[in-house]
């Protein structure tokens, strides 16, 4: 999944989680935490793979064995410091990143292609695209029907964000 798809899925996941807890949709720093969380595994892995530090753009930051303990500590520290809403948004969005990277394999029952989630127990997948700058791959995807789902998801997320923003602005004006 490309960054825009991860952003959309992260925002929608955090929004759904918050609505389920009877909280308002994410705004401000909670929204920022969700947006960072939605990109976090790629922010760790992609630059390190591009510069040859890691063998794959899906290894360290994409490993549940590495990241789950980090995320648990993050929620604990966030809760202790009074930032539990922000920490939770970051964690939910980060978890949505893994879903975004594996949903096709999950639907196909292709468990072998998801071994990167258990790195370093299993070797990281060596992607040929790791040597191509990510922004080039995004531009090359435009117009490719395989990525329509991501762009549709982005449109839904943007629409939800916009409606929420307009509702909040209208509510402030009524006060």
PDB file of C-alpha atoms in Angstrom:
ATOM      1  CA  UNK A   1       0.000   0.000   0.000  1.00  0.00           C
ATOM      2  CA  UNK A   2       1.236   3.479  -0.790  1.00  0.00           C
ATOM      3  CA  UNK A   3       1.447   6.365   1.705  1.00  0.00           C
ATOM      4  CA  UNK A   4      -1.920   7.827   0.685  1.00  0.00           C
ATOM      5  CA  UNK A   5      -3.609   4.454   1.229  1.00  0.00           C
ATOM      6  CA  UNK A   6      -1.919   4.077   4.618  1.00  0.00           C
ATOM      7  CA  UNK A   7      -2.965   7.613   5.585  1.00  0.00           C
ATOM      8  CA  UNK A   8      -6.563   6.896   4.639  1.00  0.00           C
ATOM      9  CA  UNK A   9      -6.685   3.500   6.343  1.00  0.00           C
ATOM     10  CA  UNK A  10      -5.005   4.917   9.457  1.00  0.00           C
ATOM     11  CA  UNK A  11      -7.408   7.852   9.677  1.00  0.00           C
ATOM     12  CA  UNK A  12     -10.451   5.647   9.108  1.00  0.00           C
ATOM     13  CA  UNK A  13      -9.231   3.046  11.638  1.00  0.00           C
ATOM     14  CA  UNK A  14      -8.624   5.651  14.332  1.00  0.00           C
ATOM     15  CA  UNK A  15     -11.965   7.317  13.533  1.00  0.00           C
ATOM     16  CA  UNK A  16     -13.796   3.999  13.812  1.00  0.00           C
ATOM     17  CA  UNK A  17     -11.971   3.169  17.049  1.00  0.00           C
ATOM     18  CA  UNK A  18     -12.843   6.563  18.538  1.00  0.00           C
ATOM     19  CA  UNK A  19     -16.497   6.388  17.465  1.00  0.00           C
ATOM     20  CA  UNK A  20     -16.655   2.923  19.056  1.00  0.00           C
ATOM     21  CA  UNK A  21     -15.447   4.498  22.302  1.00  0.00           C
ATOM     22  CA  UNK A  22     -17.929   7.394  21.930  1.00  0.00           C
ATOM     23  CA  UNK A  23     -15.166   9.899  21.278  1.00  0.00           C
ATOM     24  CA  UNK A  24     -15.116  12.598  18.595  1.00  0.00           C
ATOM     25  CA  UNK A  25     -13.226  12.048  15.362  1.00  0.00           C
ATOM     26  CA  UNK A  26      -9.515  12.800  15.615  1.00  0.00           C
ATOM     27  CA  UNK A  27      -8.380  16.416  15.352  1.00  0.00           C
ATOM     28  CA  UNK A  28      -5.294  18.376  16.327  1.00  0.00           C
ATOM     29  CA  UNK A  29      -2.508  16.373  17.934  1.00  0.00           C
ATOM     30  CA  UNK A  30      -4.610  13.202  17.963  1.00  0.00           C
ATOM     31  CA  UNK A  31      -4.981  13.505  14.200  1.00  0.00           C
ATOM     32  CA  UNK A  32      -1.241  14.185  13.866  1.00  0.00           C
ATOM     33  CA  UNK A  33      -0.469  11.079  15.939  1.00  0.00           C
ATOM     34  CA  UNK A  34      -2.763   9.017  13.712  1.00  0.00           C
ATOM     35  CA  UNK A  35      -1.106  10.320  10.557  1.00  0.00           C
ATOM     36  CA  UNK A  36       2.401   9.597  11.875  1.00  0.00           C
ATOM     37  CA  UNK A  37       1.341   6.159  13.095  1.00  0.00           C
ATOM     38  CA  UNK A  38      -0.120   5.298   9.707  1.00  0.00           C
ATOM     39  CA  UNK A  39       3.333   5.826   8.159  1.00  0.00           C
ATOM     40  CA  UNK A  40       5.572   4.693  11.027  1.00  0.00           C
ATOM     41  CA  UNK A  41       6.722   1.280   9.736  1.00  0.00           C
ATOM     42  CA  UNK A  42       7.617   2.815   6.366  1.00  0.00           C
ATOM     43  CA  UNK A  43       9.305   5.807   8.008  1.00  0.00           C
ATOM     44  CA  UNK A  44      11.594   3.333   9.745  1.00  0.00           C
ATOM     45  CA  UNK A  45      12.156   0.770   6.991  1.00  0.00           C
ATOM     46  CA  UNK A  46      11.981   2.522   3.625  1.00  0.00           C
ATOM     47  CA  UNK A  47      14.804   5.047   4.092  1.00  0.00           C
ATOM     48  CA  UNK A  48      17.032   2.436   5.744  1.00  0.00           C
ATOM     49  CA  UNK A  49      16.414  -0.024   2.892  1.00  0.00           C
ATOM     50  CA  UNK A  50      16.875   2.650   0.229  1.00  0.00           C
ATOM     51  CA  UNK A  51      20.298   3.529   1.672  1.00  0.00           C
ATOM     52  CA  UNK A  52      21.281  -0.139   2.141  1.00  0.00           C
ATOM     53  CA  UNK A  53      21.173  -0.283   5.951  1.00  0.00           C
ATOM     54  CA  UNK A  54      18.359  -2.854   5.899  1.00  0.00           C
ATOM     55  CA  UNK A  55      17.932  -5.588   3.310  1.00  0.00           C
ATOM     56  CA  UNK A  56      14.242  -4.836   2.880  1.00  0.00           C
ATOM     57  CA  UNK A  57      11.677  -2.067   3.129  1.00  0.00           C
ATOM     58  CA  UNK A  58       9.628  -4.490   5.214  1.00  0.00           C
ATOM     59  CA  UNK A  59      11.783  -5.700   8.060  1.00  0.00           C
ATOM     60  CA  UNK A  60      12.540  -3.845  11.315  1.00  0.00           C
ATOM     61  CA  UNK A  61       9.594  -1.417  11.398  1.00  0.00           C
ATOM     62  CA  UNK A  62       7.233  -3.972   9.857  1.00  0.00           C
ATOM     63  CA  UNK A  63       8.079  -6.702  12.362  1.00  0.00           C
ATOM     64  CA  UNK A  64       5.376  -7.294  14.942  1.00  0.00           C
ATOM     65  CA  UNK A  65       8.025  -8.962  17.103  1.00  0.00           C
ATOM     66  CA  UNK A  66       9.932  -5.676  17.209  1.00  0.00           C
ATOM     67  CA  UNK A  67       7.129  -3.135  17.105  1.00  0.00           C
ATOM     68  CA  UNK A  68       4.460  -4.624  19.407  1.00  0.00           C
ATOM     69  CA  UNK A  69       6.600  -4.262  22.545  1.00  0.00           C
ATOM     70  CA  UNK A  70       7.493  -0.713  21.475  1.00  0.00           C
ATOM     71  CA  UNK A  71       3.819   0.133  20.935  1.00  0.00           C
ATOM     72  CA  UNK A  72       2.803  -1.361  24.299  1.00  0.00           C
ATOM     73  CA  UNK A  73       5.450   0.746  26.066  1.00  0.00           C
ATOM     74  CA  UNK A  74       4.336   3.789  24.082  1.00  0.00           C
ATOM     75  CA  UNK A  75       0.727   3.395  25.228  1.00  0.00           C
ATOM     76  CA  UNK A  76       1.851   2.893  28.821  1.00  0.00           C
ATOM     77  CA  UNK A  77       4.085   5.955  28.814  1.00  0.00           C
ATOM     78  CA  UNK A  78       1.473   8.009  26.960  1.00  0.00           C
ATOM     79  CA  UNK A  79      -1.179   7.046  29.496  1.00  0.00           C
ATOM     80  CA  UNK A  80       1.112   7.869  32.392  1.00  0.00           C
ATOM     81  CA  UNK A  81       1.961  11.295  30.972  1.00  0.00           C
ATOM     82  CA  UNK A  82      -1.645  12.162  30.137  1.00  0.00           C
ATOM     83  CA  UNK A  83      -1.364  11.584  26.394  1.00  0.00           C
ATOM     84  CA  UNK A  84      -3.291   8.333  26.164  1.00  0.00           C
ATOM     85  CA  UNK A  85      -5.578   9.587  23.356  1.00  0.00           C
ATOM     86  CA  UNK A  86      -2.561  10.520  21.244  1.00  0.00           C
ATOM     87  CA  UNK A  87      -0.659   7.317  21.999  1.00  0.00           C
ATOM     88  CA  UNK A  88      -3.724   5.201  21.274  1.00  0.00           C
ATOM     89  CA  UNK A  89      -4.281   6.967  17.951  1.00  0.00           C
ATOM     90  CA  UNK A  90      -0.653   6.375  16.981  1.00  0.00           C
ATOM     91  CA  UNK A  91      -0.865   2.691  17.905  1.00  0.00           C
ATOM     92  CA  UNK A  92      -4.201   2.047  16.148  1.00  0.00           C
ATOM     93  CA  UNK A  93      -2.929   3.772  13.006  1.00  0.00           C
ATOM     94  CA  UNK A  94       0.348   1.837  13.142  1.00  0.00           C
ATOM     95  CA  UNK A  95      -1.551  -1.438  13.421  1.00  0.00           C
ATOM     96  CA  UNK A  96      -3.665  -0.402  10.447  1.00  0.00           C
ATOM     97  CA  UNK A  97      -0.416  -0.080   8.473  1.00  0.00           C
ATOM     98  CA  UNK A  98       0.178  -3.824   8.876  1.00  0.00           C
ATOM     99  CA  UNK A  99      -3.360  -4.519   7.687  1.00  0.00           C
ATOM    100  CA  UNK A 100      -2.785  -2.293   4.671  1.00  0.00           C
ATOM    101  CA  UNK A 101       0.366  -4.190   3.773  1.00  0.00           C
ATOM    102  CA  UNK A 102      -1.188  -7.630   4.212  1.00  0.00           C
ATOM    103  CA  UNK A 103      -4.879  -7.424   3.279  1.00  0.00           C
ATOM    104  CA  UNK A 104      -4.369  -8.896  -0.200  1.00  0.00           C
ATOM    105  CA  UNK A 105      -2.298 -11.786   1.153  1.00  0.00           C
ATOM    106  CA  UNK A 106      -4.848 -12.338   3.945  1.00  0.00           C
ATOM    107  CA  UNK A 107      -7.697 -12.491   1.441  1.00  0.00           C
ATOM    108  CA  UNK A 108      -5.712 -14.904  -0.747  1.00  0.00           C
ATOM    109  CA  UNK A 109      -4.581 -17.038   2.210  1.00  0.00           C
ATOM    110  CA  UNK A 110      -0.969 -16.429   1.199  1.00  0.00           C
ATOM    111  CA  UNK A 111       0.609 -16.737   4.637  1.00  0.00           C
ATOM    112  CA  UNK A 112       4.132 -17.110   3.257  1.00  0.00           C
ATOM    113  CA  UNK A 113       4.192 -13.578   1.878  1.00  0.00           C
ATOM    114  CA  UNK A 114       3.501 -12.210   5.352  1.00  0.00           C
ATOM    115  CA  UNK A 115       6.654 -13.619   6.959  1.00  0.00           C
ATOM    116  CA  UNK A 116       8.078 -10.105   7.206  1.00  0.00           C
ATOM    117  CA  UNK A 117       5.725  -9.605  10.161  1.00  0.00           C
ATOM    118  CA  UNK A 118       7.879 -12.054  12.127  1.00  0.00           C
ATOM    119  CA  UNK A 119      11.305 -10.708  11.180  1.00  0.00           C
ATOM    120  CA  UNK A 120      13.990 -11.627  12.377  1.00  0.00           C
ATOM    121  CA  UNK A 121      12.609 -15.145  12.930  1.00  0.00           C
ATOM    122  CA  UNK A 122      11.959 -15.258   9.189  1.00  0.00           C
ATOM    123  CA  UNK A 123      14.075 -13.459   6.613  1.00  0.00           C
ATOM    124  CA  UNK A 124      12.807 -10.166   5.280  1.00  0.00           C
ATOM    125  CA  UNK A 125      11.485 -10.232   1.760  1.00  0.00           C
ATOM    126  CA  UNK A 126      13.943  -8.615  -0.627  1.00  0.00           C
ATOM    127  CA  UNK A 127      11.851  -6.291  -2.784  1.00  0.00           C
ATOM    128  CA  UNK A 128      13.369  -5.115  -6.052  1.00  0.00           C
ATOM    129  CA  UNK A 129      11.343  -1.922  -5.659  1.00  0.00           C
ATOM    130  CA  UNK A 130      13.362  -0.971  -2.544  1.00  0.00           C
ATOM    131  CA  UNK A 131      16.038   0.471  -4.830  1.00  0.00           C
ATOM    132  CA  UNK A 132      13.468   2.746  -6.494  1.00  0.00           C
ATOM    133  CA  UNK A 133      12.713   5.962  -4.590  1.00  0.00           C
ATOM    134  CA  UNK A 134       9.231   5.679  -3.031  1.00  0.00           C
ATOM    135  CA  UNK A 135       7.987   8.905  -4.641  1.00  0.00           C
ATOM    136  CA  UNK A 136       8.791   7.455  -8.094  1.00  0.00           C
ATOM    137  CA  UNK A 137       6.732   4.329  -7.353  1.00  0.00           C
ATOM    138  CA  UNK A 138       3.793   6.480  -6.237  1.00  0.00           C
ATOM    139  CA  UNK A 139       3.847   8.524  -9.465  1.00  0.00           C
ATOM    140  CA  UNK A 140       4.114   5.336 -11.534  1.00  0.00           C
ATOM    141  CA  UNK A 141       0.989   3.972  -9.803  1.00  0.00           C
ATOM    142  CA  UNK A 142      -1.269   6.812 -10.896  1.00  0.00           C
ATOM    143  CA  UNK A 143      -3.841   5.507 -13.327  1.00  0.00           C
ATOM    144  CA  UNK A 144      -3.037   1.862 -12.538  1.00  0.00           C
ATOM    145  CA  UNK A 145      -6.362   0.156 -11.708  1.00  0.00           C
ATOM    146  CA  UNK A 146      -4.654  -2.102  -9.139  1.00  0.00           C
ATOM    147  CA  UNK A 147      -4.411   0.935  -6.878  1.00  0.00           C
ATOM    148  CA  UNK A 148      -7.968   2.261  -7.289  1.00  0.00           C
ATOM    149  CA  UNK A 149      -8.953   0.826  -3.893  1.00  0.00           C
ATOM    150  CA  UNK A 150      -6.322   2.970  -2.162  1.00  0.00           C
ATOM    151  CA  UNK A 151      -7.429   6.112  -3.951  1.00  0.00           C
ATOM    152  CA  UNK A 152     -11.099   5.371  -3.198  1.00  0.00           C
ATOM    153  CA  UNK A 153     -10.184   4.844   0.458  1.00  0.00           C
ATOM    154  CA  UNK A 154      -8.372   8.176   0.402  1.00  0.00           C
ATOM    155  CA  UNK A 155     -11.426   9.905  -1.067  1.00  0.00           C
ATOM    156  CA  UNK A 156     -13.663   8.461   1.673  1.00  0.00           C
ATOM    157  CA  UNK A 157     -11.195   9.453   4.407  1.00  0.00           C
ATOM    158  CA  UNK A 158     -10.816  12.957   3.016  1.00  0.00           C
ATOM    159  CA  UNK A 159     -14.601  13.313   2.747  1.00  0.00           C
ATOM    160  CA  UNK A 160     -15.056  12.211   6.369  1.00  0.00           C
ATOM    161  CA  UNK A 161     -12.315  14.573   7.534  1.00  0.00           C
ATOM    162  CA  UNK A 162     -13.837  17.464   5.559  1.00  0.00           C
ATOM    163  CA  UNK A 163     -17.365  16.869   6.879  1.00  0.00           C
ATOM    164  CA  UNK A 164     -16.003  16.670  10.433  1.00  0.00           C
ATOM    165  CA  UNK A 165     -14.034  19.890   9.948  1.00  0.00           C
ATOM    166  CA  UNK A 166     -17.038  21.740   8.524  1.00  0.00           C
ATOM    167  CA  UNK A 167     -19.269  20.481  11.349  1.00  0.00           C
ATOM    168  CA  UNK A 168     -16.765  21.652  13.960  1.00  0.00           C
ATOM    169  CA  UNK A 169     -16.441  25.045  12.270  1.00  0.00           C
ATOM    170  CA  UNK A 170     -20.236  25.415  12.124  1.00  0.00           C
ATOM    171  CA  UNK A 171     -20.562  24.421  15.802  1.00  0.00           C
ATOM    172  CA  UNK A 172     -17.959  27.037  16.791  1.00  0.00           C
ATOM    173  CA  UNK A 173     -19.769  29.708  14.784  1.00  0.00           C
ATOM    174  CA  UNK A 174     -23.049  28.879  16.544  1.00  0.00           C
ATOM    175  CA  UNK A 175     -21.524  29.442  19.986  1.00  0.00           C
TER     176      UNK A 175
END
